[in-house]
C-alpha positions in Angstrom: 113.4 38.5 90.0 109.8 37.3 90.5 106.8 36.0 92.5 108.7 36.6 96.1 107.8 40.3 96.9 104.6 39.5 99.5 105.1 36.8 101.6 101.7 34.5 102.4 101.0 34.9 106.2 101.1 31.0 108.0 104.0 28.5 109.4 107.1 30.6 108.2 107.5 34.4 109.9 107.1 37.0 107.8 110.9 38.2 108.9 112.3 35.0 107.3 110.6 35.2 104.5 112.2 38.8 104.1 115.8 38.4 104.4 115.8 34.9 102.1 113.8 37.0 99.8 116.9 39.7 100.6 119.6 36.8 100.2 117.9 35.8 96.7 118.2 39.3 95.3 122.0 39.6 96.7 122.7 36.7 95.2 121.4 36.6 91.5 123.1 40.5 91.5 126.5 39.6 91.7 125.9 36.3 89.8 124.7 39.1 87.2 121.6 37.4 86.3 117.8 37.9 86.7 116.5 34.8 87.7 112.9 34.6 86.7 109.4 32.3 87.1 109.1 30.3 83.9 105.9 29.1 82.4 105.6 29.9 78.4 106.1 27.1 76.1 109.2 28.8 74.5 111.1 29.6 78.0 110.1 26.2 78.9 111.7 24.9 75.7 114.7 26.6 76.2 115.3 24.8 79.9 115.3 21.2 78.5 117.6 22.1 75.7 119.9 23.9 78.6 119.8 20.9 80.5 120.2 18.5 76.9 123.5 19.8 76.5 125.0 20.1 80.3 123.7 16.3 80.8 124.0 15.1 76.9 121.7 11.7 76.8 121.1 8.9 75.0 119.4 8.8 71.7 116.6 9.9 71.8 116.5 11.3 75.7 116.2 13.5 77.6 116.8 15.5 81.4 113.0 16.5 80.9 110.6 17.0 78.4 108.7 21.0 77.5 105.2 19.2 78.3 106.1 17.9 81.4 108.5 21.6 82.7 104.8 22.4 81.2 102.3 20.6 84.2 104.5 21.6 86.0 104.9 24.9 85.8 100.3 25.2 85.2 100.6 22.8 89.0 102.1 25.1 90.4 105.5 24.4 91.4 108.2 25.4 91.0 110.7 25.9 87.1 113.2 29.3 87.5 115.7 29.9 85.1 119.2 32.7 85.2 118.8 34.9 82.5 122.2 37.2 81.1 119.5 39.5 79.2 118.4 37.2 76.7 120.4 34.5 77.4 118.9 31.3 79.9 122.8 30.9 81.8 120.8 28.2 84.2 117.3 26.9 85.7 115.7 24.9 88.3 112.7 22.1 88.7 111.1 20.9 91.8 108.0 19.8 92.8 106.0 19.6 96.0 106.2 16.6 98.0 103.5 14.7 100.1 102.1 15.3 102.3 100.3 18.7 100.3 103.2 21.7 99.0 104.8 20.4 103.1 108.0 20.6 101.2 109.3 21.1 98.1 111.6 18.7 96.5 114.3 19.3 93.9 114.2 17.3 90.9 117.2 19.3 88.8 119.2 22.4 88.7 122.2 23.5 85.8 124.7 26.2 84.2 125.8 26.1 81.7 129.1 26.3 80.5 129.9 29.3 79.9 128.1 30.6 83.1 129.7 28.6 85.7 132.3 30.4 88.5 129.7 32.8 89.0 127.8 31.8 91.9 124.8 31.4 88.9 123.6 27.9 90.9 123.5 29.1 94.2 121.5 32.3 93.5 119.1 29.8 92.0 119.0 27.8 95.5 118.4 31.6 96.8 116.2 32.1 94.3 114.3 28.3 94.7 114.7 29.1 98.7 112.8 32.0 99.3 110.3 30.6 96.5 109.6 28.0 98.7 109.4 30.3 102.4 106.8 32.4 100.7 105.1 29.2 99.9 105.0 28.4 103.4 107.4 25.2 103.2 110.2 25.2 105.1 112.0 21.8 103.8 113.9 21.2 100.0 115.4 18.2 99.2 117.0 17.0 96.7 120.0 14.7 95.7 123.4 14.1 94.5 126.1 12.4 93.2 127.8 11.4 96.5 131.2 10.5 95.1 131.1 14.7 92.7 133.4 16.4 95.7 132.3 20.5 94.4 128.3 19.1 94.3 129.2 17.8 97.9 130.6 21.0 98.7 128.3 23.0 97.3 125.2 21.3 98.9 126.4 20.8 102.4 128.8 23.5 102.5 127.8 26.4 100.4 123.9 26.3 101.0 123.8 24.2 104.8 122.3 21.5 103.3 122.0 18.1 105.7 122.2 14.2 104.4 119.2 12.2 105.3 119.9 8.5 103.5 122.2 7.0 101.1 120.4 5.7 98.2 121.8 3.1 96.7 121.2 3.3 92.6 119.1 5.4 92.8 117.6 6.3 89.6 119.0 2.6 87.8 120.7 3.4 84.2 121.2 6.4 83.0 123.6 6.3 80.7 124.2 9.9 80.1 127.4 11.9 79.9 127.9 13.2 83.2 126.6 10.2 85.1 127.9 7.4 82.4 126.6 3.4 82.6 127.4 2.7 86.1 124.8 3.0 89.0 123.3 6.3 90.3 123.8 5.6 94.3 122.1 9.2 95.9 122.7 11.1 99.0 119.1 12.8 99.7 119.6 15.6 101.2 117.3 17.7 103.5 117.3 21.9 103.4 116.0 22.9 106.5 114.7 26.7 104.9 114.5 28.9 107.9 116.8 26.6 110.3 120.3 28.3 111.4 122.0 26.5 108.9 120.8 27.9 105.8 120.3 30.8 107.0 123.6 31.8 107.9 124.7 30.6 104.8 122.6 31.8 102.5 124.4 35.0 104.0 128.0 34.6 102.8 128.7 32.8 106.6 128.3 28.7 105.8 129.2 26.7 109.5 133.2 25.0 108.0 134.7 21.8 109.1 138.7 21.1 109.1 139.6 17.3 108.2 142.9 18.7 108.4 141.9 20.2 112.0 140.2 17.1 113.3 143.2 14.4 112.5 145.8 16.2 114.0 143.6 17.5 117.1 141.0 15.8 117.2 141.6 11.9 116.6 139.5 11.9 113.4 140.5 9.2 111.5 139.8 8.5 107.0 137.5 5.3 106.8 138.2 6.0 103.5 140.4 7.8 101.0 142.5 8.6 98.2 145.0 5.3 97.2 148.1 6.7 95.0 147.1 4.5 92.0 143.1 7.0 92.1 141.3 4.4 93.6 139.4 4.0 96.6 141.5 3.5 99.6 139.5 1.6 102.5 140.6 1.3 106.3 139.7 0.9 109.8 138.4 3.8 111.8 136.2 3.1 115.2 136.3 7.0 116.2 133.3 8.7 117.3 134.5 11.1 114.0 135.1 9.8 111.1 136.8 10.7 107.7 135.0 10.2 104.5 137.4 10.6 101.2 136.1 11.1 97.7 138.2 12.0 94.3 139.1 15.0 93.3 137.2 14.4 89.9 135.0 11.5 89.9 133.7 12.0 86.4 136.7 12.2 84.1 138.2 9.6 86.2 135.1 7.4 84.7 134.8 8.8 81.4 138.9 7.2 81.7 139.0 4.1 84.0 135.7 2.6 84.6 136.3 0.1 86.3 138.4 2.0 89.0 135.1 4.6 89.0 132.7 1.8 89.1 135.2 1.1 92.5 135.0 3.7 94.6 131.5 3.6 93.9 130.9 0.1 95.7 133.2 1.2 98.1 132.0 4.9 99.3 128.4 2.4 99.3 129.8 0.2 101.4 132.2 2.8 103.8 129.8 6.0 104.1 126.4 4.3 103.4 126.7 1.4 105.8 128.5 4.6 108.5 124.8 5.9 108.0 123.0 2.6 108.2 124.2 2.0 111.3 122.8 6.0 112.1 126.5 8.1 112.0 125.3 11.6 111.0 127.7 13.6 108.5 128.4 16.1 109.6 130.2 18.5 107.5 131.9 18.1 103.7 135.2 19.6 103.4 136.2 21.3 100.1 139.7 19.0 99.9 137.7 16.1 99.4 136.2 14.7 103.1 132.8 14.2 104.7 133.5 14.8 108.5 130.5 11.5 109.5 130.5 11.6 113.5 129.0 8.2 115.3 128.4 10.7 118.3 124.4 10.2 118.6 122.6 14.3 117.7 120.7 14.9 121.9 
């Protein structure tokens, strides 16, 4: 790991920055990778190839280009890669938001198929957290497709980030191997880096929600669930806690049945997007496939 060892003085306390560094170092060691800040053209070209192999964009398109990454790195933004020896297994790009350096927006992160299941994505995010805290940045934002169950669990449960906004068709058509040709709705999340949720998650102790227990003992009701045919099933849920379900594998469903995949997009936009528009709060995600949403106002 590089460029993380000496916290700068400023808004973020040295103790918080040191703890973040320790957690990031431990996560990288557990994944058997070394995470490096990247600036050289050859390394950045490798990152572009990695992202292209993951997203499989249409002819002539790329998720990012070497020139863009070079400019981002030269301007002091975050570009990092996770290596096992000389092999790049994962990478992440983030750039500073407005006002200057008040936040970091994490634009893209990916792990090669050979690196999946080893915690490399988690290690990359903890490295990014420690790097940002060293820059006196206490907030990272990013977007993800709220229909992708594993990403919802990773972002909200594993990392302790919190949804801020539902963004319909945020990127417009992408037409790659992951997003397909449909609308690109996204959840914008905010990761409060020195906050208790992110700090606990960095130590492998994230807050958890139990949708089944909330249904049995707390009166929570499902506003959206998976129908027997795999499509979306909506219902009235008027209680203070609402469960919003997503399918087990939306990417496979899109490839197999694009119409049903689009039906899920519309249903989640109406249900989850509608709840968030009414200022309901997503308080967690159950790995079984449920967003847990509270209608109660935070104090």
